[in-house]
CSV table of C-alpha atoms in Angstrom, one decimal:
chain,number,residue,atom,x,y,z
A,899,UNK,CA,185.0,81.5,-36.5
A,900,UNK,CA,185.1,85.4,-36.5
A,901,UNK,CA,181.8,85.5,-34.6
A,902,UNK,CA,182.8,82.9,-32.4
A,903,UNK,CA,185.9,84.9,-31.5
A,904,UNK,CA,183.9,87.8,-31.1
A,905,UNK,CA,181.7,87.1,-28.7
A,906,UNK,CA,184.3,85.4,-26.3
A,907,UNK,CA,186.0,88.4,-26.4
A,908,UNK,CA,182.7,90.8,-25.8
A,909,UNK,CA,182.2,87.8,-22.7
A,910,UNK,CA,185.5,88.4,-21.7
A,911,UNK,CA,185.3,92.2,-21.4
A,912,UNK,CA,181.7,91.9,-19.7
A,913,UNK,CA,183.8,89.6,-17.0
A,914,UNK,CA,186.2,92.4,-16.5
A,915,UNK,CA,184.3,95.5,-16.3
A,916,UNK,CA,181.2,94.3,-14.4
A,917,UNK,CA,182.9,92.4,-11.6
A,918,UNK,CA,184.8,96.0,-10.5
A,919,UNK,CA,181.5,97.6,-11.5
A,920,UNK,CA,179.3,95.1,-9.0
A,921,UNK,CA,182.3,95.8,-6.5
A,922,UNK,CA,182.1,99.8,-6.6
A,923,UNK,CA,177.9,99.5,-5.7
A,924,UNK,CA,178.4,97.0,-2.7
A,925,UNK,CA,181.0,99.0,-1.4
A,926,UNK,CA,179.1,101.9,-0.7
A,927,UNK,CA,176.2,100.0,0.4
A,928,UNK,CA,175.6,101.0,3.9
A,929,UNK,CA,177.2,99.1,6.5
A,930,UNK,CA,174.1,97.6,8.0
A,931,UNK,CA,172.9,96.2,4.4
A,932,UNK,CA,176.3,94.0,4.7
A,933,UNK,CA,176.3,91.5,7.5
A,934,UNK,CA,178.4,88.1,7.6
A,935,UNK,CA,176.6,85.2,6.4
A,936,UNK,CA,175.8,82.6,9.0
A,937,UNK,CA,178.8,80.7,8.0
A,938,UNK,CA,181.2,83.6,8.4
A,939,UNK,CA,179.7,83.7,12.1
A,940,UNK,CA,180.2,80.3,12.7
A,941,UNK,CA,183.6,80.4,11.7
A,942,UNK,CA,184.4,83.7,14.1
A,943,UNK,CA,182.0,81.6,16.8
A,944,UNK,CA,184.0,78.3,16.1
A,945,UNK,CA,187.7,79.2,15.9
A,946,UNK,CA,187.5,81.6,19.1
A,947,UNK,CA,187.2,85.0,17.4
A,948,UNK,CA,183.6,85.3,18.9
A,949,UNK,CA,184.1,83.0,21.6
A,950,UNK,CA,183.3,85.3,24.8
A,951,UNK,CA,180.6,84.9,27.3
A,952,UNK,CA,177.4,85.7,26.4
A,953,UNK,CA,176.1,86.2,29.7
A,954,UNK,CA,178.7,88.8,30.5
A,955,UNK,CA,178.2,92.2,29.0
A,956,UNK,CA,179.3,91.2,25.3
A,957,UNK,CA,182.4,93.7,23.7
A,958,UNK,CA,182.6,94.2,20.6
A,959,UNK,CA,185.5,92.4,18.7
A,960,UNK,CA,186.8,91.9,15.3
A,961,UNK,CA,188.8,89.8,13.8
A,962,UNK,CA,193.0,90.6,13.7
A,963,UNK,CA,192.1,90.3,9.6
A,964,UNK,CA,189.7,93.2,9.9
A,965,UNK,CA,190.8,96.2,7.1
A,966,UNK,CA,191.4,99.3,9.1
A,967,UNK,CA,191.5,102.8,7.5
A,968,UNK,CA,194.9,104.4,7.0
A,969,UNK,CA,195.9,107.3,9.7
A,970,UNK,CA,195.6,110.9,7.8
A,971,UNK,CA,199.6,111.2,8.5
A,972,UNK,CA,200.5,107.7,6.3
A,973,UNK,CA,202.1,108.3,3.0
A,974,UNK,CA,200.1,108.8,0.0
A,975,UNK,CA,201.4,105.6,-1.3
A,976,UNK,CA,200.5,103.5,1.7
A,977,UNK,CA,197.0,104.8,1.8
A,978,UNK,CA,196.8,103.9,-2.4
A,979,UNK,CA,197.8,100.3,-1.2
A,980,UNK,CA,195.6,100.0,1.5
A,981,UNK,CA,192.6,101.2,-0.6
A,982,UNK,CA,193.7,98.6,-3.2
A,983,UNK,CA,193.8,95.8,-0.8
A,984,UNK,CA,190.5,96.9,0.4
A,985,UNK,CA,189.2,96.4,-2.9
A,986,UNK,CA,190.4,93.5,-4.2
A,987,UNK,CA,189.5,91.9,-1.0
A,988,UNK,CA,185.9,92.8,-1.1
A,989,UNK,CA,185.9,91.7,-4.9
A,990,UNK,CA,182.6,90.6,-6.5
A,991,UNK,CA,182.8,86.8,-6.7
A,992,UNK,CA,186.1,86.6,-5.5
A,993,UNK,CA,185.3,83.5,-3.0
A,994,UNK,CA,183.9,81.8,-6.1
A,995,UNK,CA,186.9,82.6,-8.5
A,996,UNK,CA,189.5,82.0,-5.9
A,997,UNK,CA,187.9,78.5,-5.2
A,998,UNK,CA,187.9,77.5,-8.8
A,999,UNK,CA,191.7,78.6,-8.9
A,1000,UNK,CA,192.7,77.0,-6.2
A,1001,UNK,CA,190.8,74.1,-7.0
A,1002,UNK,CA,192.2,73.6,-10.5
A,1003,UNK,CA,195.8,73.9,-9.2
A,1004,UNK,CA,195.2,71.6,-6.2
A,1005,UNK,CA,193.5,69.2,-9.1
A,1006,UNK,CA,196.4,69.5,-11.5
A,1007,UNK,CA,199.4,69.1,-8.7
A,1008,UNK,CA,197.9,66.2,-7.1
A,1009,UNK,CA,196.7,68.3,-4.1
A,1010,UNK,CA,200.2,69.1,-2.9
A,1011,UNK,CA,199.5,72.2,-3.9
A,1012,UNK,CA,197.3,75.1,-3.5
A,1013,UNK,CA,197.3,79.0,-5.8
A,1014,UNK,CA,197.0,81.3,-2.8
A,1015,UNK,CA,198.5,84.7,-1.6
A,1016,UNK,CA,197.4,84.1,1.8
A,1017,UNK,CA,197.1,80.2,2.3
A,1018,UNK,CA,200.0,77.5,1.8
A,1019,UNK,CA,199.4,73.9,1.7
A,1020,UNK,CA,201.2,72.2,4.3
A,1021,UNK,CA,201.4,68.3,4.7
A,1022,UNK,CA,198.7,66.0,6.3
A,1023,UNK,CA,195.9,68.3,5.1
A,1024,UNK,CA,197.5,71.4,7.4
A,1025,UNK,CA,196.8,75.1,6.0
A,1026,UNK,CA,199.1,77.5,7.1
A,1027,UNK,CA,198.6,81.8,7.0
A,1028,UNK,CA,201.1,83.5,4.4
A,1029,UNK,CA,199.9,86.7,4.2
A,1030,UNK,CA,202.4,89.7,4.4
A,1031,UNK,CA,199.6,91.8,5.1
A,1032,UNK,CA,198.1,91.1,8.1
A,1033,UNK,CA,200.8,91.7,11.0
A,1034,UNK,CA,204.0,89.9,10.4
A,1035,UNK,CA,204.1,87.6,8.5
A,1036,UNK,CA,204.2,83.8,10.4
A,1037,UNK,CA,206.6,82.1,7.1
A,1038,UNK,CA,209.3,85.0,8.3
A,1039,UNK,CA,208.8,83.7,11.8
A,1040,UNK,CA,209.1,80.0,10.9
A,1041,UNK,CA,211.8,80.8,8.1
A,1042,UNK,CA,213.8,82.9,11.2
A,1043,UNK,CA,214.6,85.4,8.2
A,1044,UNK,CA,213.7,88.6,10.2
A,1045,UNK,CA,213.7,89.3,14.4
A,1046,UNK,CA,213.1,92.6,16.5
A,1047,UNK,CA,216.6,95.1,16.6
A,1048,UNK,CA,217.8,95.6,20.0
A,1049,UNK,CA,215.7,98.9,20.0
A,1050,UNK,CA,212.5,97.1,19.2
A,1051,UNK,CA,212.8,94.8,22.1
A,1052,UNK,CA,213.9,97.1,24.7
A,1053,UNK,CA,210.6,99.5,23.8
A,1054,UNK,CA,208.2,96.6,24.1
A,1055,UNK,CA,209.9,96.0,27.5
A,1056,UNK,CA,209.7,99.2,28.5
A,1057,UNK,CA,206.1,99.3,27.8
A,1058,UNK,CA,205.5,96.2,29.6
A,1059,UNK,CA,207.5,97.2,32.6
A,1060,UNK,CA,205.8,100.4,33.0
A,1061,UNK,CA,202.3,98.5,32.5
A,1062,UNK,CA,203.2,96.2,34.9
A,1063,UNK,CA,204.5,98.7,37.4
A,1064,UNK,CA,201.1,101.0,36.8
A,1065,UNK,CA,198.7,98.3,37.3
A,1066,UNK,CA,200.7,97.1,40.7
A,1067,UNK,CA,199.8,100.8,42.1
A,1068,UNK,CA,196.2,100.0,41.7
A,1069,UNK,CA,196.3,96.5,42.9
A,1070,UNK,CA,195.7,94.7,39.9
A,1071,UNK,CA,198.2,91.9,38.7
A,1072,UNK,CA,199.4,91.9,35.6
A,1073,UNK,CA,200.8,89.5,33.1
A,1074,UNK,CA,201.7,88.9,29.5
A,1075,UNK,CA,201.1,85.9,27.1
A,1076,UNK,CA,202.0,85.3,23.6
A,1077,UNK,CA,200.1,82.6,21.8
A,1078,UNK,CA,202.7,81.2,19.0
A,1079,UNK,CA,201.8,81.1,15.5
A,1080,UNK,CA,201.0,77.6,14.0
A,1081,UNK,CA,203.9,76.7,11.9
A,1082,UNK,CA,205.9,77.0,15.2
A,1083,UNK,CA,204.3,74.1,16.7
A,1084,UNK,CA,203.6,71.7,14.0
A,1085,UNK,CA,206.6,72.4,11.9
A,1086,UNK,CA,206.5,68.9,10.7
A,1087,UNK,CA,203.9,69.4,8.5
A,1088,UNK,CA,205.3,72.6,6.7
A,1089,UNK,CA,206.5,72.1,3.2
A,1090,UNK,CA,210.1,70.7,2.5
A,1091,UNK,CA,210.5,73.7,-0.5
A,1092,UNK,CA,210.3,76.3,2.9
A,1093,UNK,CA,213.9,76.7,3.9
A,1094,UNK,CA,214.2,77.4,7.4
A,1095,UNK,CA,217.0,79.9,8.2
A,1096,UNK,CA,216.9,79.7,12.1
A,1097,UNK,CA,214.7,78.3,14.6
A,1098,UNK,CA,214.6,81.6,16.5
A,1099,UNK,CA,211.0,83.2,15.7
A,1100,UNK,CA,210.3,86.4,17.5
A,1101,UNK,CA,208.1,85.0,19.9
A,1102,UNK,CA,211.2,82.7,21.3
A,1103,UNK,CA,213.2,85.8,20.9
A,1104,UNK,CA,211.4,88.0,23.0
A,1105,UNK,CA,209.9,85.9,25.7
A,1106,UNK,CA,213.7,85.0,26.3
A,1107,UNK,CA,214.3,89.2,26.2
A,1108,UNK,CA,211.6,89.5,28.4
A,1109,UNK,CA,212.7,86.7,30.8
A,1110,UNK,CA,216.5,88.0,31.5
A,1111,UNK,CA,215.5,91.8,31.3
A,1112,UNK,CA,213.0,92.1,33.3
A,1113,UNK,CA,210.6,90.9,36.1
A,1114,UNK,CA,207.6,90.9,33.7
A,1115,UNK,CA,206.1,87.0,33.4
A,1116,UNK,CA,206.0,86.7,30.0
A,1117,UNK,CA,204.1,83.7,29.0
A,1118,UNK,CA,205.0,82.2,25.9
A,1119,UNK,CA,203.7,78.4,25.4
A,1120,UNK,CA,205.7,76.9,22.6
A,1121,UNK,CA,207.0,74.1,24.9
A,1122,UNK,CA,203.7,73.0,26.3
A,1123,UNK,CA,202.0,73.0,22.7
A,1124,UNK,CA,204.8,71.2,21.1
A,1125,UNK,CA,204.9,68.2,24.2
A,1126,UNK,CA,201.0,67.8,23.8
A,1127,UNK,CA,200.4,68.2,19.9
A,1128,UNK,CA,200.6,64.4,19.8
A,1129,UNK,CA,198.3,63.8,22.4
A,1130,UNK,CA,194.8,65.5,20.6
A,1131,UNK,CA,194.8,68.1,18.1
A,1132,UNK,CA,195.9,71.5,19.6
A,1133,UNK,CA,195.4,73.9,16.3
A,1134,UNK,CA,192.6,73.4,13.5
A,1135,UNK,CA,193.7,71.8,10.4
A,1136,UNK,CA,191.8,74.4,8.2
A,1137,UNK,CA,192.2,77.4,10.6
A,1138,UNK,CA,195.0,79.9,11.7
A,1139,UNK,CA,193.9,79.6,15.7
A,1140,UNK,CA,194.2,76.8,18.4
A,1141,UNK,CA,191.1,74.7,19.4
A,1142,UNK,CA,190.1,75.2,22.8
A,1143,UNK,CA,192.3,71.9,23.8
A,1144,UNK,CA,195.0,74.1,22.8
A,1145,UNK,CA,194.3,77.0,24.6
A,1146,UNK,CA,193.8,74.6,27.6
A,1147,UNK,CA,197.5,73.3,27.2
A,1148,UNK,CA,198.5,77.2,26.8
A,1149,UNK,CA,196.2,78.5,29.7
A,1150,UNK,CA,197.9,75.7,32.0
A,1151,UNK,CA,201.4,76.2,31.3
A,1152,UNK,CA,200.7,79.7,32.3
A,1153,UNK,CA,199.0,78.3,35.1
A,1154,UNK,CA,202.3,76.4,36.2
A,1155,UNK,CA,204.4,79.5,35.3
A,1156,UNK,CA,202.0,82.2,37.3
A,1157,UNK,CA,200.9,79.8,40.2
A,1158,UNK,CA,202.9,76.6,40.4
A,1159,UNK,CA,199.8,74.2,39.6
A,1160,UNK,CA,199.0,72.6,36.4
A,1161,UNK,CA,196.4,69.8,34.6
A,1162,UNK,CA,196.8,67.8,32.0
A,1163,UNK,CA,194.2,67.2,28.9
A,1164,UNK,CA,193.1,63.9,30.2
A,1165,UNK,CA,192.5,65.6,33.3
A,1166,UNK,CA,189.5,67.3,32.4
A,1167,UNK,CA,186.4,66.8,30.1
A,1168,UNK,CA,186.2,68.4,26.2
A,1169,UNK,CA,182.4,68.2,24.6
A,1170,UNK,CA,182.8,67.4,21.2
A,1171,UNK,CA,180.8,69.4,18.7
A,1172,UNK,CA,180.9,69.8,14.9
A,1173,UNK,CA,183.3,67.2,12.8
A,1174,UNK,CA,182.8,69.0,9.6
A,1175,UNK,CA,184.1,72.3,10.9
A,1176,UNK,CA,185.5,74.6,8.1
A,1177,UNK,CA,188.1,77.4,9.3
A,1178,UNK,CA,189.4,80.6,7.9
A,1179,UNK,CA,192.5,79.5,5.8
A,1180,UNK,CA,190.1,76.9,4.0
A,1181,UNK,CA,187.3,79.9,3.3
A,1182,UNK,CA,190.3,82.1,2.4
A,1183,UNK,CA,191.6,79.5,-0.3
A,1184,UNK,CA,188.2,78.9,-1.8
A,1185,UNK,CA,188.8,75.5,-0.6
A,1186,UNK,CA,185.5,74.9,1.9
A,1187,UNK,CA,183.6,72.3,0.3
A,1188,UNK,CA,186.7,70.2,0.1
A,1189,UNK,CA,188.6,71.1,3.5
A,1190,UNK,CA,185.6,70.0,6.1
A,1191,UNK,CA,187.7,68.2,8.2
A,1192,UNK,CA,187.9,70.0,11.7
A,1193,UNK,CA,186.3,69.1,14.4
A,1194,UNK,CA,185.1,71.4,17.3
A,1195,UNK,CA,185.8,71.0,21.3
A,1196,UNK,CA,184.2,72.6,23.9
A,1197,UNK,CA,185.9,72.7,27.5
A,1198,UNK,CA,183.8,71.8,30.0
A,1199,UNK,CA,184.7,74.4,33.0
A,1200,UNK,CA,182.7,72.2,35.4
A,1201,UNK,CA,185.5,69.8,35.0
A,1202,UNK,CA,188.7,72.2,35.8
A,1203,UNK,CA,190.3,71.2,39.0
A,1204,UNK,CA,188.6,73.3,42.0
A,1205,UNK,CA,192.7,73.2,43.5
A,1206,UNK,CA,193.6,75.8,40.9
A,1207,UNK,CA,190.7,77.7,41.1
A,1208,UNK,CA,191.3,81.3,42.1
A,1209,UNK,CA,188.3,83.9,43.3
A,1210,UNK,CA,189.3,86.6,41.3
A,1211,UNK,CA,188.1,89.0,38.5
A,1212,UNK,CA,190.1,88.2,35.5
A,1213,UNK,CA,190.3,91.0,33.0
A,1214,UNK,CA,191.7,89.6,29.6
A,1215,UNK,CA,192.9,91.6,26.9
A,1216,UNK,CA,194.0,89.5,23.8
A,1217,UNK,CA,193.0,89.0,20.4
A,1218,UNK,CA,191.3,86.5,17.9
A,1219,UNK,CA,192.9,84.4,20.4
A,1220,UNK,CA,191.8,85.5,23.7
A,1221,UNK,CA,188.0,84.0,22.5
A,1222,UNK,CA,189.0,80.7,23.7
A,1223,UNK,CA,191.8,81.3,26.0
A,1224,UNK,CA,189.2,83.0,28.3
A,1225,UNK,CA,186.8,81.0,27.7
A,1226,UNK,CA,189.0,78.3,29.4
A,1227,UNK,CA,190.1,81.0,32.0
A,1228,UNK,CA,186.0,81.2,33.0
A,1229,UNK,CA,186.9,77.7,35.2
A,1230,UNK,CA,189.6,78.9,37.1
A,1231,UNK,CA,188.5,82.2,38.0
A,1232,UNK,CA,185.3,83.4,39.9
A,1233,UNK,CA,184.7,86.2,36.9
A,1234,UNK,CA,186.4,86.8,33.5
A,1235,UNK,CA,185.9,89.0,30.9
A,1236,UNK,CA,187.5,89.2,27.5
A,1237,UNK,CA,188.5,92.6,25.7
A,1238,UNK,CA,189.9,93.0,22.2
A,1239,UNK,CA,193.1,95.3,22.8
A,1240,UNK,CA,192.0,97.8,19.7
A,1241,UNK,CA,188.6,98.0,21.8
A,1242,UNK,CA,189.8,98.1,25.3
A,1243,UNK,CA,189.3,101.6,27.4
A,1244,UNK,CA,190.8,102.6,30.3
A,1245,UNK,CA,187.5,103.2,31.8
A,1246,UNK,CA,187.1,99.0,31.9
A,1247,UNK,CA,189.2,98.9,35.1
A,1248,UNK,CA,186.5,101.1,36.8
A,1249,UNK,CA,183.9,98.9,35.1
A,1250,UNK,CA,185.1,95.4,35.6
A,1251,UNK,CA,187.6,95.9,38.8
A,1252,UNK,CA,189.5,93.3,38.2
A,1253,UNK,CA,192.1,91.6,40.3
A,1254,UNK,CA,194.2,90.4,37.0
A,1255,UNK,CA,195.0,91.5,34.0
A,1256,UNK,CA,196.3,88.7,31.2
A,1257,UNK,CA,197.6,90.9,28.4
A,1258,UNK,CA,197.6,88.7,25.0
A,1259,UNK,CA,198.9,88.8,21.2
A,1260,UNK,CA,199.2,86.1,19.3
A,1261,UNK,CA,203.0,85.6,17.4
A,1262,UNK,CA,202.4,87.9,14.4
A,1263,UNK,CA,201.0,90.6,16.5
A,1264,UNK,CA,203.9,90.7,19.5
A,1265,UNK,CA,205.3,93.4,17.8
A,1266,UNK,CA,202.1,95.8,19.2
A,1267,UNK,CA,202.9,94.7,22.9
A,1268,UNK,CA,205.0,97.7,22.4
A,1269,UNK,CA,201.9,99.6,22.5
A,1270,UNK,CA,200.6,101.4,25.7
A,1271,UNK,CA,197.0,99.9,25.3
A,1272,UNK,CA,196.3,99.4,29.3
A,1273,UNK,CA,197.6,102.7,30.3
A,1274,UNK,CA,197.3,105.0,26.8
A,1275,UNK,CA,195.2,107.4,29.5
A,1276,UNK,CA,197.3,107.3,32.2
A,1277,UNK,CA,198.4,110.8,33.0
């Protein structure tokens, strides 16, 4: 019995140290000795993260998850956190030890429930994003717990106006869109234990700021989503992002906002691709080989009505989002191309000369439209 005990316990210390120990060396592997496996690509190629053009100079993106170094001016305890986070995200095994966690809990509850900081186990096999580390976090939105100050809102229209008013001096027009985060739109399949304070999420709060303070359009498709979401499937089950039947729904009630025309969903044509599809939120909770349940679309521009087509350069800024929101854009305009905002330069007007600018976040990001990202070089 002594021995016995013994050895689980010299097991158990092996488990502890050399997992951290494995996690140090990979870490300070060089960055070209760690690339994403191919299913990490086809998860940033299926959900929209890497959806741009490929015949179109490619930018580079990343996804809104991506761990970014602290600024030298942060406090000492902020950079200690975000060097924390860093490693227990990159943990060796993690995937593998999350997965049998959540596994086990979804097992022992029945699979009502899921043991995840990030994911939460909605109803009719939903997965909805958590996390309080990666911009704001969508329960707070849903929950209605915490909007923008009156100061917040007035400086991301301030930023917008003057974005607006410096693009309109070079000729380019400009507009803003705000994609909303999932657990708006299908808040019937959120848990009955999350209590739901107001229905006022910062994304309804500011696009009604936006609309009665200024003469920005400020896109914000909640409305359209919500009327269509039981037509088709308009957000993965398994993934925090729209399909790209959703982003056509979003794309054409900015279409009806911006230009006064609009299609519906049975209106054009939608390939259908993978039926297996895994996304993010189900790789996040270790749950992948039980949560293959999405299937993929693919727009067929071919089939966008030539009445709404418009013969301009489209410049898109957005996010994870904008993948597949511009990829619907490429059948309504005569040339789009998709920048990430944290990789956008000022220099792409020169390069690209557009005619439009679409200027995207999704919900949990809004808060950054207060930053000057189309005219940080303006002098």
């Amino acid at each position: 019995m002594k021995n016995r005990d013994k050895w689980i316990a010299i097991a158990f210390l092996i488990f502890i140290l050399v997992i951290p120990a494995v996690t140090v060396v990979r870490n300070r592997m060089p960055q070209s000795e760690k690339q994403l496996s191919d299913e990490e690509k086809a998860i940033l190629e299926n959900n929209g993260t890497n959806a741009g053009d490929n015949t179109d100079k490619e930018s580079e993106t990343q996804t809104d998850e991506t761990a970014q170094p602290a600024p030298a001016d942060d406090p000492a305890f902020v950079k200690l956190q975000n060097k924390i986070n860093y490693f227990t995200d990159s943990l060796f095994g993690r995937t593998k030890l999350i997965a049998f966690n959540a596994g086990l809990t979804s097992l022992l509850t029945g699979g009502t429930y899921i043991e995840s900081t990030q994911v939460l186990m909605g109803k009719n096999n939903m997965l909805f994003y958590k996390t309080e580390l990666d911009g704001h976090p969508p329960i707070w939105d849903y929950m209605g717990i915490d909007h923008f100050s009156t100061q917040q809102l007035e400086a991301i229209a301030a930023n917008l106006v003057a974005t607006k008013a410096h693009l309109e001096a070079k000729g380019i027009e400009f507009y803003a869109m705000c994609m909303p985060n999932k657990e708006i739109v299908y808040e019937e399949n959120m848990p009955d234990t999350i209590a739901r304070v107001s229905e006022v999420s910062r994304g309804v709060q500011l696009a009604e700021y936006m609309a009665e303070n200024t003469d920005v359009t400020f896109v914000y498709p909640k409305d359209a989503l919500i009327e269509n979401k039981n037509d088709a499937q308009l957000y993965y089950l398994t993934d925090t992002h729209c399909n790209q039947k959703g982003s056509f729904v979003a794309m054409q009630a900015f279409f009806q906002e911006v230009y006064g025309t609009h299609s519906e969903l049975d209106d054009v044509v939608f390939e259908t691709g993978a039926t297996d599809y895994v996304g993010d939120l189900a790789y996040i909770a270790g749950l992948a080989d039980k949560f293959n349940i999405d299937t993929v679309y693919a727009f067929q521009k071919a089939s966008a009505d030539k009445a709404q087509y418009h013969n301009q350069v489209l410049l898109f800024v957005g996010d994870s989002f904008g993948g597949f929101l511009s990829a619907v854009c490429k059948g309504y305009y005569k040339e789009v191309h998709w920048e990430h905002p944290d990789k956008f330069e000022y220099a792409m007007y020169e390069e690209y000369q557009p005619d439009v600018v679409i200027f995207q976040r999704a919900e949990r990001y809004c808060h950054e439209f207060e930053q000057p990202v189309l005219i940080n070089a303006y002098e």
